[in-house]
Coordinates of C-alpha atoms in Angstrom, one line a residue:
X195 CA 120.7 136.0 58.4
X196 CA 120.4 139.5 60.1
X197 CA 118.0 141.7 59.3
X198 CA 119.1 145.3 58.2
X199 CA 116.4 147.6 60.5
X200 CA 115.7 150.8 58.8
X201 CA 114.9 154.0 61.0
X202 CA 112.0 156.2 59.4
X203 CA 112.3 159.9 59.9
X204 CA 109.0 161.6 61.3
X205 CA 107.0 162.8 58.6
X206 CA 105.3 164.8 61.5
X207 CA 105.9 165.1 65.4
X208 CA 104.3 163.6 67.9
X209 CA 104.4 164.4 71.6
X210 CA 106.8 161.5 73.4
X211 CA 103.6 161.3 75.2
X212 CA 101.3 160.0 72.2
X213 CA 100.4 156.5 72.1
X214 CA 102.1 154.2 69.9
X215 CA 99.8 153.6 67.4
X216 CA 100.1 157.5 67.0
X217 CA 103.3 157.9 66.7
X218 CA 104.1 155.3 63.6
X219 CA 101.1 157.4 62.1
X220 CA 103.1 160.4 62.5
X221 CA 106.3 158.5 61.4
X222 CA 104.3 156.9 58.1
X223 CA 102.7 160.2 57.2
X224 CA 98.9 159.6 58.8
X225 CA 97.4 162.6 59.8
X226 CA 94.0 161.5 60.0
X227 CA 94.6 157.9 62.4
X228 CA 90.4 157.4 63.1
X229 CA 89.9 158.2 59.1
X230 CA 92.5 156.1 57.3
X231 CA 91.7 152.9 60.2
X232 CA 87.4 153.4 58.8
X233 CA 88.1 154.8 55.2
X234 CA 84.7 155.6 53.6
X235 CA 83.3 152.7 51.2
X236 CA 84.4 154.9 48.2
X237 CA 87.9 154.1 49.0
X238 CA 87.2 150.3 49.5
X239 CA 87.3 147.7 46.7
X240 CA 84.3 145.9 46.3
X241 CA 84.5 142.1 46.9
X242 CA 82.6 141.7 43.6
X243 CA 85.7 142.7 42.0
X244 CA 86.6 138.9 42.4
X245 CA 85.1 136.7 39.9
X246 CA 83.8 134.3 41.5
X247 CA 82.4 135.9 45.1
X248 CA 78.5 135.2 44.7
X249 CA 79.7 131.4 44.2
X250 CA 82.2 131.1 47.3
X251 CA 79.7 133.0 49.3
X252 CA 77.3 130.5 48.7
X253 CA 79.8 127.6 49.4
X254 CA 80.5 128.8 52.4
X255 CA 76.9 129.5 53.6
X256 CA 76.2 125.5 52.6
X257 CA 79.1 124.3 54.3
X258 CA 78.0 126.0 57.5
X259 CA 74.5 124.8 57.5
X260 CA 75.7 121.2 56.7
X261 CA 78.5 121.6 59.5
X262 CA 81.5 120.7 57.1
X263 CA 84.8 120.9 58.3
X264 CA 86.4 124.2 56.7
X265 CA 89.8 125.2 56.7
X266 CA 91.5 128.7 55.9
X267 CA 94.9 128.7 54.3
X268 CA 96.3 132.1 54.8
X269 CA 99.6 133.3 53.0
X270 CA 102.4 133.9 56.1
X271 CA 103.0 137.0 55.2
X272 CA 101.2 140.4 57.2
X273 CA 98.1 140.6 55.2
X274 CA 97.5 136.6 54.7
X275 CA 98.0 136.2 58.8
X276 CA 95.4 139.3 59.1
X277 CA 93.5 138.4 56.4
X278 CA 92.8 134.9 58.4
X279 CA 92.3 136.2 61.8
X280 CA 89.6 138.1 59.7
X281 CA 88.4 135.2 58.2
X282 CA 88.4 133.2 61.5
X283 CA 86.6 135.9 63.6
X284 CA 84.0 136.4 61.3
X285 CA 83.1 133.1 60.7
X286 CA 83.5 131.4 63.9
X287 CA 80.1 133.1 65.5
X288 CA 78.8 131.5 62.0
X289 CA 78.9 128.3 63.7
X290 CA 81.4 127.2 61.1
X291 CA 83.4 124.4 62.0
X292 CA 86.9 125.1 61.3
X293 CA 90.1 123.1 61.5
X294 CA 92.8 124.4 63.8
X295 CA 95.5 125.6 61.8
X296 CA 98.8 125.4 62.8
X297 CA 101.0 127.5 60.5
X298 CA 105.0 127.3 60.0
X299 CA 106.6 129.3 57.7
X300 CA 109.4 128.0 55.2

């Protein structure tokens, strides 16, 4: 199957000099790049939104200190494979012991 590329028009214009990363800002509409990467914590959901957080939390603090194999099972889509490399950079240093995940997509 081919994919069907859509071409964004600029929202804003950028110097053909500007770094990448500043021009699909310009292209999505970002006028404030350094803002909208660090939003304030007003405009962050709180992880205690999630029901059970204060119990996973836990879990995962145990199985580090009892060195239990862990694995993260990310969606394969853009935010599961970000969400992981999240996951896995934050909880490596941890000392957790995670399995190496190799993901195919279906």
């Amino acid at each position: 199957m081919l994919m069907k590329w859509i071409k964004r028009e600029k929202k804003r214009e950028y110097d053909e000099d500007d770094l990448l990363i500043d021009k699909v800002a310009s292209i999505r509409g970002i006028y404030n790049l350094k803002h909208w990467l660090n939003p304030p914590s007003k405009y962050v959901n709180s992880p205690y939104g999630l029901g059970n957080i204060d119990e996973m939390a836990q879990t995962i603090i145990k199985a580090i200190a009892e060195g239990k194999k862990m694995a993260i099972i990310p969606d394969i889509d853009t935010d599961g494979i970000c969400s992981y490399s999240i996951m896995n950079n934050y909880l490596k240093p941890l000392g957790a012991n995670l399995t190496e995940n190799v993901i195919h997509a279906q």
